[in-house]
Amino acid sequence: MRPFLVHAVDSQFSSDDAFLFFSYTCSRSQSIHLVLLRQLYYTRRPSSIFLSPCQFRFSPVAIVPRCDPHHGFHCDGESRFRLADTRTIRHPSDLRIITQPHKIMTLYPGVAFVTGAGSGIGQQTAVSFAAEGCTRISIADTDVARLQDTKAAILAVAPDAHALVFAVDVRVESDVKKAIEATVETFKRIDYAVNCAGIYGPEAASTDLETSDFDNVFSVNARGVWLCMREQTRQMKTQEPLPSHDGRPGSRGAIVNVASSLGISPIPGKTPYAASKAAVIQMTKSDALDCSPYDIRINAVCPGITDTSFTVDIPEDGAAVRGMPVPRKATPQEIADVILFAASSKASFLQGAIISADGGHTI
C-alpha cells in the first residue's frame, strides 16, 4: 500500500486511537488536522476543503519528512489506513505517514521515583506513571512483598517498563540514600519524585498520647519527606534539564509531596498527623523557593478522605464523608491523576503550590 503524504508535521503520538482528518485542494496545497486525546495539532491552508476522517488503529503515529535519514518507515497494509474517498486526493512527494512502534511520545519520558509505593495512593501513582508511558520507575516501601505486587501491576500495564524495587524505611537516612544512588546508577537520573510514604498514627487527643507516638508519626511523615527531598534535590541539581516535548522550558526535576487536607484543616484526635502534614506543606514551599534557581519544581498534593487502608474505619455513609461537598471517598486513581499532573511538564508554571484534592473538605 502506497503511503499517503501530507504537509510538514514532525511529531510522535501514543494513543491507541489517533484520529487523523485530512483536507486537500490540489497537489500544491494540502493540510492535516490531527486530534489526539484532548489536544489539537494542526497546520492549516486557507483554501483547503474538509474531506472525511480516517482512523489509525495502532500506536503510535508519526508524520515526518520523507528525506529524514533517521526514518525509513512506510505505511503498510497492517496499518489499516482508510479514507472514505481517495479519488480527490493527490500525493506530494516530500512527506510520508509512518509508524514507529518503538518511539512513543509521553509526558513522562524521564525517570520516576515513588515512595510508599506498596499500597494505596503511592501504589496507584507508580502504576499510573507506567500507564502514561514512563518506562523507568523506582518504587520504595517498607513492605517488599507489596512492592512486588506493585511491580507486577506496572508490568501488566507496561510490559516494556523497567521497575526497580527498594526496601526503604524513610526514617533511615542510609535507606533513602541507597535507593536514590541505585536508581541513578541504573537510570542515570531522577525526573519525577513522589514522596508518598506516611503513617496515620493513633487517634487520640494529645493528653492521651505517648511521646513515642508523636515522634514516630513525625519521623515518617515529616523527617522522612525531608530526607527524601534532600537526596532527590541533590541529584536533580547535578543533572541536565529534561527537554519538554512541546517547547516549554526544560526541567531538572519535579517533586510532589503527598500531604493531607488535615494539614490545612485538622480534625479532633489527629494532632501528630495533622501537624506532620502541615510541616510537609511548609517544607514544600520553602524548598520550592530554594530550588527554583535550579529549575526544580516542588509542589504538594493534599488528599482528602481516600479509599485506602487509612480510611477503612470511615464508613462511606458516615457524617465525615456525607458532610463534604463531594460526599464520597476519593479513589486512589483520582489522587494519582493530580500527582501525575503536578509532576508533568503540563504543570511547568506550578511551583510551591499546595493542591487540595479533597472533595471540597477545606473550602
mmCIF file of C-alpha atoms in Angstrom:
data_model
loop_
_atom_site.group_PDB
_atom_site.id
_atom_site.type_symbol
_atom_site.label_atom_id
_atom_site.label_comp_id
_atom_site.label_asym_id
_atom_site.label_seq_id
_atom_site.Cartn_x
_atom_site.Cartn_y
_atom_site.Cartn_z
ATOM 1 C CA MET A 1 0.000 0.000 0.000
ATOM 2 C CA ARG A 2 1.373 3.378 -1.007
ATOM 3 C CA PRO A 3 1.940 5.832 1.892
ATOM 4 C CA PHE A 4 -0.222 8.935 1.982
ATOM 5 C CA LEU A 5 1.848 12.109 2.011
ATOM 6 C CA VAL A 6 0.923 15.247 3.920
ATOM 7 C CA HIS A 7 2.015 18.739 4.921
ATOM 8 C CA ALA A 8 5.125 19.025 7.140
ATOM 9 C CA VAL A 9 4.458 17.930 10.689
ATOM 10 C CA ASP A 10 7.151 16.306 12.829
ATOM 11 C CA SER A 11 5.576 14.802 15.945
ATOM 12 C CA GLN A 12 5.084 11.475 17.659
ATOM 13 C CA PHE A 13 1.949 10.332 19.405
ATOM 14 C CA SER A 14 0.960 7.458 21.652
ATOM 15 C CA SER A 15 -2.776 6.895 21.577
ATOM 16 C CA ASP A 16 -4.438 3.603 20.772
ATOM 17 C CA ASP A 17 -6.914 5.568 18.675
ATOM 18 C CA ALA A 18 -5.317 8.522 16.926
ATOM 19 C CA PHE A 19 -7.794 10.240 14.631
ATOM 20 C CA LEU A 20 -6.477 11.966 11.526
ATOM 21 C CA PHE A 21 -8.547 14.376 9.449
ATOM 22 C CA PHE A 22 -7.166 15.259 6.031
ATOM 23 C CA SER A 23 -8.120 18.027 3.650
ATOM 24 C CA TYR A 24 -6.742 18.733 0.204
ATOM 25 C CA THR A 25 -7.388 21.162 -2.648
ATOM 26 C CA CYS A 26 -4.649 20.241 -5.084
ATOM 27 C CA SER A 27 -1.129 18.877 -5.168
ATOM 28 C CA ARG A 28 0.290 22.306 -4.233
ATOM 29 C CA SER A 29 -1.932 22.936 -1.204
ATOM 30 C CA GLN A 30 -2.685 20.391 1.455
ATOM 31 C CA SER A 31 -3.219 20.367 5.193
ATOM 32 C CA ILE A 32 -3.648 17.947 8.039
ATOM 33 C CA HIS A 33 -5.776 18.124 11.160
ATOM 34 C CA LEU A 34 -4.779 15.660 13.869
ATOM 35 C CA VAL A 35 -6.829 15.243 17.028
ATOM 36 C CA LEU A 36 -5.141 13.229 19.769
ATOM 37 C CA LEU A 37 -6.534 12.734 23.265
ATOM 38 C CA ARG A 38 -7.722 16.268 24.105
ATOM 39 C CA GLN A 39 -5.128 18.199 22.141
ATOM 40 C CA LEU A 40 -5.334 19.584 18.613
ATOM 41 C CA TYR A 41 -2.212 19.624 16.483
ATOM 42 C CA TYR A 42 -2.730 21.103 13.058
ATOM 43 C CA THR A 43 -1.421 23.038 10.100
ATOM 44 C CA ARG A 44 -3.849 24.992 8.008
ATOM 45 C CA ARG A 45 -4.012 26.241 4.437
ATOM 46 C CA PRO A 46 -6.660 28.913 3.782
ATOM 47 C CA SER A 47 -8.292 27.272 0.770
ATOM 48 C CA SER A 48 -8.352 23.673 1.960
ATOM 49 C CA ILE A 49 -11.565 21.681 1.858
ATOM 50 C CA PHE A 50 -12.513 19.231 4.559
ATOM 51 C CA LEU A 51 -12.923 15.633 3.477
ATOM 52 C CA SER A 52 -13.808 12.627 5.597
ATOM 53 C CA PRO A 53 -11.908 11.173 8.549
ATOM 54 C CA CYS A 54 -9.554 8.270 8.523
ATOM 55 C CA GLN A 55 -8.542 6.354 11.585
ATOM 56 C CA PHE A 56 -5.405 4.523 12.670
ATOM 57 C CA ARG A 57 -5.894 1.545 14.985
ATOM 58 C CA PHE A 58 -2.306 1.268 16.088
ATOM 59 C CA SER A 59 0.099 3.193 18.268
ATOM 60 C CA PRO A 60 1.981 5.407 17.788
ATOM 61 C CA VAL A 61 1.613 7.525 14.652
ATOM 62 C CA ALA A 62 4.390 9.726 13.338
ATOM 63 C CA ILE A 63 4.459 12.148 10.421
ATOM 64 C CA VAL A 64 7.960 13.061 9.290
ATOM 65 C CA PRO A 65 9.826 14.370 6.240
ATOM 66 C CA ARG A 66 10.475 11.700 3.651
ATOM 67 C CA CYS A 67 14.066 12.830 3.307
ATOM 68 C CA ASP A 68 14.802 12.443 7.028
ATOM 69 C CA PRO A 69 17.622 9.839 7.146
ATOM 70 C CA HIS A 70 16.547 8.653 10.603
ATOM 71 C CA HIS A 71 13.121 7.481 9.460
ATOM 72 C CA GLY A 72 12.801 4.865 6.755
ATOM 73 C CA PHE A 73 9.358 3.502 7.534
ATOM 74 C CA HIS A 74 6.353 3.113 5.257
ATOM 75 C CA CYS A 75 2.680 2.682 5.962
ATOM 76 C CA ASP A 76 1.881 -0.919 5.075
ATOM 77 C CA GLY A 77 -1.276 -2.976 4.867
ATOM 78 C CA GLU A 78 -1.153 -3.780 8.566
ATOM 79 C CA SER A 79 -1.827 -0.146 9.437
ATOM 80 C CA ARG A 80 -5.392 -0.441 8.119
ATOM 81 C CA PHE A 81 -5.250 3.092 6.748
ATOM 82 C CA ARG A 82 -8.626 4.134 5.344
ATOM 83 C CA LEU A 83 -10.085 7.131 3.537
ATOM 84 C CA ALA A 84 -13.719 7.364 2.548
ATOM 85 C CA ASP A 85 -12.893 8.942 -0.815
ATOM 86 C CA THR A 86 -9.353 8.675 -2.173
ATOM 87 C CA ARG A 87 -10.263 9.880 -5.657
ATOM 88 C CA THR A 88 -9.921 13.555 -4.735
ATOM 89 C CA ILE A 89 -6.530 13.171 -3.048
ATOM 90 C CA ARG A 90 -3.190 13.836 -4.694
ATOM 91 C CA HIS A 91 0.104 12.815 -3.144
ATOM 92 C CA PRO A 92 3.028 15.224 -2.923
ATOM 93 C CA SER A 93 6.408 13.511 -2.892
ATOM 94 C CA ASP A 94 8.226 15.074 0.030
ATOM 95 C CA LEU A 95 6.493 13.668 3.143
ATOM 96 C CA ARG A 96 5.003 10.410 4.332
ATOM 97 C CA ILE A 97 2.961 8.963 7.188
ATOM 98 C CA ILE A 98 4.895 6.321 9.081
ATOM 99 C CA THR A 99 4.556 4.069 12.079
ATOM 100 C CA GLN A 100 7.255 3.826 14.728
ATOM 101 C CA PRO A 101 6.397 1.027 17.177
ATOM 102 C CA HIS A 102 9.331 1.765 19.475
ATOM 103 C CA LYS A 103 9.191 5.553 19.609
ATOM 104 C CA ILE A 104 6.276 6.809 21.689
ATOM 105 C CA MET A 105 5.705 10.348 22.829
ATOM 106 C CA THR A 106 4.801 10.623 26.506
ATOM 107 C CA LEU A 107 4.502 13.343 29.103
ATOM 108 C CA TYR A 108 6.850 11.235 31.227
ATOM 109 C CA PRO A 109 9.975 10.380 29.208
ATOM 110 C CA GLY A 110 12.160 10.562 32.321
ATOM 111 C CA VAL A 111 12.668 8.515 35.480
ATOM 112 C CA ALA A 112 10.108 8.254 38.296
ATOM 113 C CA PHE A 113 10.853 7.560 41.964
ATOM 114 C CA VAL A 114 7.892 6.820 44.259
ATOM 115 C CA THR A 115 7.964 6.144 47.998
ATOM 116 C CA GLY A 116 5.075 4.481 49.810
ATOM 117 C CA ALA A 117 4.508 2.528 46.596
ATOM 118 C CA GLY A 118 3.403 -0.679 48.291
ATOM 119 C CA SER A 119 -0.236 0.318 48.670
ATOM 120 C CA GLY A 120 -2.883 2.996 48.300
ATOM 121 C CA ILE A 121 -2.074 6.281 46.631
ATOM 122 C CA GLY A 122 1.628 5.510 46.250
ATOM 123 C CA GLN A 123 0.952 2.205 44.525
ATOM 124 C CA GLN A 124 -1.596 3.744 42.186
ATOM 125 C CA THR A 125 0.786 6.593 41.382
ATOM 126 C CA ALA A 126 3.559 4.196 40.393
ATOM 127 C CA VAL A 127 1.219 2.170 38.191
ATOM 128 C CA SER A 128 -0.212 5.344 36.651
ATOM 129 C CA PHE A 129 3.265 6.547 35.702
ATOM 130 C CA ALA A 130 3.723 3.301 33.788
ATOM 131 C CA ALA A 131 0.275 3.516 32.210
ATOM 132 C CA GLU A 132 1.067 7.035 30.995
ATOM 133 C CA GLY A 133 4.292 5.979 29.286
ATOM 134 C CA CYS A 134 7.002 6.270 31.932
ATOM 135 C CA THR A 135 9.152 3.166 31.438
ATOM 136 C CA ARG A 136 11.788 3.714 34.142
ATOM 137 C CA ILE A 137 10.351 3.627 37.636
ATOM 138 C CA SER A 138 11.829 3.082 41.094
ATOM 139 C CA ILE A 139 9.396 2.052 43.817
ATOM 140 C CA ALA A 140 10.163 2.104 47.536
ATOM 141 C CA ASP A 141 8.361 0.907 50.637
ATOM 142 C CA THR A 142 8.994 -0.982 53.860
ATOM 143 C CA ASP A 143 6.887 -3.907 52.614
ATOM 144 C CA VAL A 144 8.800 -5.634 49.812
ATOM 145 C CA ALA A 145 6.055 -8.212 49.221
ATOM 146 C CA ARG A 146 3.598 -5.447 48.419
ATOM 147 C CA LEU A 147 6.193 -3.786 46.214
ATOM 148 C CA GLN A 148 6.349 -6.965 44.165
ATOM 149 C CA ASP A 149 2.582 -6.652 43.682
ATOM 150 C CA THR A 150 3.109 -3.078 42.527
ATOM 151 C CA LYS A 151 5.842 -4.158 40.135
ATOM 152 C CA ALA A 152 3.557 -6.839 38.706
ATOM 153 C CA ALA A 153 0.838 -4.222 38.182
ATOM 154 C CA ILE A 154 3.345 -1.925 36.463
ATOM 155 C CA LEU A 155 4.422 -4.662 34.075
ATOM 156 C CA ALA A 156 0.797 -5.584 33.422
ATOM 157 C CA VAL A 157 0.077 -2.117 32.022
ATOM 158 C CA ALA A 158 3.544 -1.535 30.536
ATOM 159 C CA PRO A 159 5.371 -4.779 29.694
ATOM 160 C CA ASP A 160 8.410 -2.853 28.469
ATOM 161 C CA ALA A 161 8.804 -0.915 31.739
ATOM 162 C CA HIS A 162 11.848 -1.340 33.964
ATOM 163 C CA ALA A 163 10.848 -1.186 37.634
ATOM 164 C CA LEU A 164 13.398 -1.170 40.453
ATOM 165 C CA VAL A 165 12.243 -2.324 43.895
ATOM 166 C CA PHE A 166 13.762 -0.934 47.100
ATOM 167 C CA ALA A 167 13.081 -1.800 50.724
ATOM 168 C CA VAL A 168 13.165 1.665 52.263
ATOM 169 C CA ASP A 169 12.263 2.953 55.689
ATOM 170 C CA VAL A 170 12.204 6.699 55.097
ATOM 171 C CA ARG A 171 13.178 7.242 58.733
ATOM 172 C CA VAL A 172 16.556 5.655 57.958
ATOM 173 C CA GLU A 173 18.906 8.010 56.145
ATOM 174 C CA SER A 174 21.038 5.221 54.680
ATOM 175 C CA ASP A 175 17.959 3.506 53.182
ATOM 176 C CA VAL A 176 16.954 6.676 51.379
ATOM 177 C CA LYS A 177 20.471 7.369 50.114
ATOM 178 C CA LYS A 178 20.981 3.830 48.833
ATOM 179 C CA ALA A 179 17.692 3.846 46.918
ATOM 180 C CA ILE A 180 18.476 7.183 45.282
ATOM 181 C CA GLU A 181 22.033 6.147 44.429
ATOM 182 C CA ALA A 182 20.945 2.800 42.984
ATOM 183 C CA THR A 183 18.270 4.489 40.890
ATOM 184 C CA VAL A 184 20.786 6.935 39.457
ATOM 185 C CA GLU A 185 23.322 4.165 38.875
ATOM 186 C CA THR A 186 20.777 2.292 36.753
ATOM 187 C CA PHE A 187 18.740 5.076 35.157
ATOM 188 C CA LYS A 188 21.299 7.942 35.329
ATOM 189 C CA ARG A 189 18.811 10.487 36.706
ATOM 190 C CA ILE A 190 15.553 11.121 38.589
ATOM 191 C CA ASP A 191 12.955 13.369 36.978
ATOM 192 C CA TYR A 192 9.715 12.779 38.911
ATOM 193 C CA ALA A 193 9.882 12.124 42.642
ATOM 194 C CA VAL A 194 6.713 11.414 44.596
ATOM 195 C CA ASN A 195 7.072 11.261 48.360
ATOM 196 C CA CYS A 196 4.023 9.329 49.490
ATOM 197 C CA ALA A 197 5.327 7.252 52.405
ATOM 198 C CA GLY A 198 3.386 8.067 55.553
ATOM 199 C CA ILE A 199 1.586 6.690 58.579
ATOM 200 C CA TYR A 200 -1.656 7.722 60.228
ATOM 201 C CA GLY A 201 -0.726 7.124 63.849
ATOM 202 C CA PRO A 202 -3.065 6.632 66.806
ATOM 203 C CA GLU A 203 -6.313 8.556 67.027
ATOM 204 C CA ALA A 204 -6.419 10.293 70.394
ATOM 205 C CA ALA A 205 -6.100 13.692 71.998
ATOM 206 C CA SER A 206 -2.569 14.808 72.823
ATOM 207 C CA THR A 207 -3.241 14.276 76.534
ATOM 208 C CA ASP A 208 -3.694 10.572 75.841
ATOM 209 C CA LEU A 209 -0.650 10.073 73.598
ATOM 210 C CA GLU A 210 2.859 8.949 74.426
ATOM 211 C CA THR A 211 5.851 10.968 73.289
ATOM 212 C CA SER A 212 6.890 7.983 71.186
ATOM 213 C CA ASP A 213 3.589 8.200 69.284
ATOM 214 C CA PHE A 214 4.311 11.784 68.308
ATOM 215 C CA ASP A 215 7.947 11.065 67.444
ATOM 216 C CA ASN A 216 7.070 8.095 65.248
ATOM 217 C CA VAL A 217 4.498 9.997 63.177
ATOM 218 C CA PHE A 218 6.815 12.971 62.702
ATOM 219 C CA SER A 219 9.778 10.741 61.921
ATOM 220 C CA VAL A 220 7.963 9.145 58.985
ATOM 221 C CA ASN A 221 5.696 11.899 57.727
ATOM 222 C CA ALA A 222 7.888 14.976 58.154
ATOM 223 C CA ARG A 223 11.501 13.926 58.637
ATOM 224 C CA GLY A 224 11.111 11.122 56.086
ATOM 225 C CA VAL A 225 9.824 13.505 53.432
ATOM 226 C CA TRP A 226 12.634 15.940 54.222
ATOM 227 C CA LEU A 227 15.289 13.224 53.881
ATOM 228 C CA CYS A 228 13.840 12.114 50.546
ATOM 229 C CA MET A 229 13.599 15.658 49.221
ATOM 230 C CA ARG A 230 17.154 16.404 50.277
ATOM 231 C CA GLU A 231 18.590 13.438 48.402
ATOM 232 C CA GLN A 232 16.313 13.969 45.405
ATOM 233 C CA THR A 233 17.207 17.632 45.018
ATOM 234 C CA ARG A 234 20.906 16.904 45.476
ATOM 235 C CA GLN A 235 20.708 14.579 42.493
ATOM 236 C CA MET A 236 18.455 16.816 40.401
ATOM 237 C CA LYS A 237 20.819 19.764 40.755
ATOM 238 C CA THR A 238 23.574 17.741 39.078
ATOM 239 C CA GLN A 239 21.625 16.599 36.012
ATOM 240 C CA GLU A 240 20.862 18.349 32.759
ATOM 241 C CA PRO A 241 17.316 19.658 32.263
ATOM 242 C CA LEU A 242 14.923 17.252 30.599
ATOM 243 C CA PRO A 243 13.589 18.881 27.413
ATOM 244 C CA SER A 244 9.851 19.310 27.074
ATOM 245 C CA HIS A 245 8.049 17.794 24.094
ATOM 246 C CA ASP A 246 6.076 20.973 23.395
ATOM 247 C CA GLY A 247 8.657 23.732 23.621
ATOM 248 C CA ARG A 248 8.225 24.621 27.292
ATOM 249 C CA PRO A 249 11.355 25.321 29.342
ATOM 250 C CA GLY A 250 13.152 22.152 30.389
ATOM 251 C CA SER A 251 13.247 20.995 33.997
ATOM 252 C CA ARG A 252 15.886 19.278 36.101
ATOM 253 C CA GLY A 253 13.146 17.573 38.056
ATOM 254 C CA ALA A 254 9.744 17.755 39.690
ATOM 255 C CA ILE A 255 8.950 16.652 43.229
ATOM 256 C CA VAL A 256 5.429 16.053 44.506
ATOM 257 C CA ASN A 257 4.951 15.593 48.232
ATOM 258 C CA VAL A 258 1.776 13.924 49.435
ATOM 259 C CA ALA A 259 0.474 15.939 52.382
ATOM 260 C CA SER A 260 -3.154 15.890 53.565
ATOM 261 C CA SER A 261 -6.217 18.058 53.867
ATOM 262 C CA LEU A 262 -5.734 17.635 57.631
ATOM 263 C CA GLY A 263 -2.547 19.635 57.303
ATOM 264 C CA ILE A 264 -4.785 22.544 56.301
ATOM 265 C CA SER A 265 -7.941 21.872 58.288
ATOM 266 C CA PRO A 266 -7.443 19.377 61.162
ATOM 267 C CA ILE A 267 -9.975 17.222 62.948
ATOM 268 C CA PRO A 268 -10.050 16.105 66.591
ATOM 269 C CA GLY A 269 -7.747 13.317 67.687
ATOM 270 C CA LYS A 270 -5.149 13.662 64.931
ATOM 271 C CA THR A 271 -2.697 16.266 66.265
ATOM 272 C CA PRO A 272 0.585 14.498 65.351
ATOM 273 C CA TYR A 273 -0.674 13.507 61.900
ATOM 274 C CA ALA A 274 -2.158 16.915 61.088
ATOM 275 C CA ALA A 275 0.933 18.717 62.369
ATOM 276 C CA SER A 276 3.270 16.452 60.395
ATOM 277 C CA LYS A 277 1.349 17.102 57.191
ATOM 278 C CA ALA A 278 1.350 20.842 57.888
ATOM 279 C CA ALA A 279 5.123 20.515 58.161
ATOM 280 C CA VAL A 280 5.207 18.838 54.740
ATOM 281 C CA ILE A 281 3.265 21.766 53.307
ATOM 282 C CA GLN A 282 5.724 24.318 54.674
ATOM 283 C CA MET A 283 8.774 22.263 53.652
ATOM 284 C CA THR A 284 7.330 22.085 50.155
ATOM 285 C CA LYS A 285 7.024 25.857 49.942
ATOM 286 C CA SER A 286 10.420 26.538 51.477
ATOM 287 C CA ASP A 287 12.325 24.038 49.335
ATOM 288 C CA ALA A 288 10.487 25.287 46.246
ATOM 289 C CA LEU A 289 11.994 28.714 46.881
ATOM 290 C CA ASP A 290 15.473 27.255 47.343
ATOM 291 C CA CYS A 291 15.276 25.036 44.258
ATOM 292 C CA SER A 292 13.717 27.471 41.789
ATOM 293 C CA PRO A 293 17.116 28.752 40.551
ATOM 294 C CA TYR A 294 17.973 25.167 39.586
ATOM 295 C CA ASP A 295 14.818 24.592 37.513
ATOM 296 C CA ILE A 296 13.462 22.098 40.034
ATOM 297 C CA ARG A 297 9.750 22.282 40.823
ATOM 298 C CA ILE A 298 8.373 21.182 44.194
ATOM 299 C CA ASN A 299 4.652 21.011 44.902
ATOM 300 C CA ALA A 300 2.340 19.179 47.284
ATOM 301 C CA VAL A 301 -0.977 17.408 46.890
ATOM 302 C CA CYS A 302 -3.343 17.299 49.867
ATOM 303 C CA PRO A 303 -5.771 14.391 49.525
ATOM 304 C CA GLY A 304 -8.967 14.244 51.493
ATOM 305 C CA ILE A 305 -10.660 11.023 52.560
ATOM 306 C CA THR A 306 -9.414 8.451 50.073
ATOM 307 C CA ASP A 307 -10.382 4.808 49.764
ATOM 308 C CA THR A 308 -7.186 3.273 51.185
ATOM 309 C CA SER A 309 -6.201 1.271 54.255
ATOM 310 C CA PHE A 310 -6.028 4.569 56.165
ATOM 311 C CA THR A 311 -9.788 5.048 55.899
ATOM 312 C CA VAL A 312 -11.255 1.556 56.248
ATOM 313 C CA ASP A 313 -12.820 2.608 59.551
ATOM 314 C CA ILE A 314 -14.520 5.634 57.987
ATOM 315 C CA PRO A 315 -17.893 4.499 56.596
ATOM 316 C CA GLU A 316 -18.883 5.711 53.160
ATOM 317 C CA ASP A 317 -22.282 6.739 54.509
ATOM 318 C CA GLY A 318 -20.904 8.331 57.679
ATOM 319 C CA ALA A 319 -21.044 12.003 58.594
ATOM 320 C CA ALA A 320 -17.369 12.631 57.764
ATOM 321 C CA VAL A 321 -17.940 11.617 54.160
ATOM 322 C CA ARG A 322 -21.521 12.740 53.635
ATOM 323 C CA GLY A 323 -20.747 16.148 55.073
ATOM 324 C CA MET A 324 -18.296 17.013 52.297
ATOM 325 C CA PRO A 325 -19.335 18.999 49.207
ATOM 326 C CA VAL A 326 -18.419 15.899 47.182
ATOM 327 C CA PRO A 327 -19.964 13.312 49.512
ATOM 328 C CA ARG A 328 -17.815 10.266 48.835
ATOM 329 C CA LYS A 329 -14.297 8.955 49.262
ATOM 330 C CA ALA A 330 -11.776 9.659 46.534
ATOM 331 C CA THR A 331 -10.311 6.734 44.660
ATOM 332 C CA PRO A 332 -6.515 6.352 44.669
ATOM 333 C CA GLN A 333 -6.647 6.888 40.907
ATOM 334 C CA GLU A 334 -8.213 10.324 41.339
ATOM 335 C CA ILE A 335 -5.395 11.408 43.634
ATOM 336 C CA ALA A 336 -2.736 9.815 41.434
ATOM 337 C CA ASP A 337 -4.067 11.791 38.477
ATOM 338 C CA VAL A 338 -3.456 15.047 40.341
ATOM 339 C CA ILE A 339 0.023 13.916 41.387
ATOM 340 C CA LEU A 340 0.960 12.981 37.829
ATOM 341 C CA PHE A 341 -0.242 16.333 36.547
ATOM 342 C CA ALA A 342 1.883 18.180 39.098
ATOM 343 C CA ALA A 343 4.895 16.079 38.087
ATOM 344 C CA SER A 344 4.417 16.604 34.358
ATOM 345 C CA SER A 345 5.612 19.368 32.063
ATOM 346 C CA LYS A 346 1.965 20.435 31.766
ATOM 347 C CA ALA A 347 2.445 21.935 35.246
ATOM 348 C CA SER A 348 5.605 23.779 34.208
ATOM 349 C CA PHE A 349 4.487 27.044 35.876
ATOM 350 C CA LEU A 350 3.406 25.342 39.111
ATOM 351 C CA GLN A 351 5.901 25.970 41.911
ATOM 352 C CA GLY A 352 5.388 25.716 45.662
ATOM 353 C CA ALA A 353 1.702 25.014 45.084
ATOM 354 C CA ILE A 354 -0.429 23.211 47.640
ATOM 355 C CA ILE A 355 -3.140 21.417 45.688
ATOM 356 C CA SER A 356 -6.224 20.351 47.614
ATOM 357 C CA ALA A 357 -7.764 17.184 46.183
ATOM 358 C CA ASP A 358 -10.250 16.671 48.977
ATOM 359 C CA GLY A 359 -13.762 16.855 47.565
ATOM 360 C CA GLY A 360 -14.151 20.352 48.974
ATOM 361 C CA HIS A 361 -13.243 19.485 52.576
ATOM 362 C CA THR A 362 -11.079 22.588 53.004
ATOM 363 C CA ILE A 363 -13.415 25.074 51.324
#
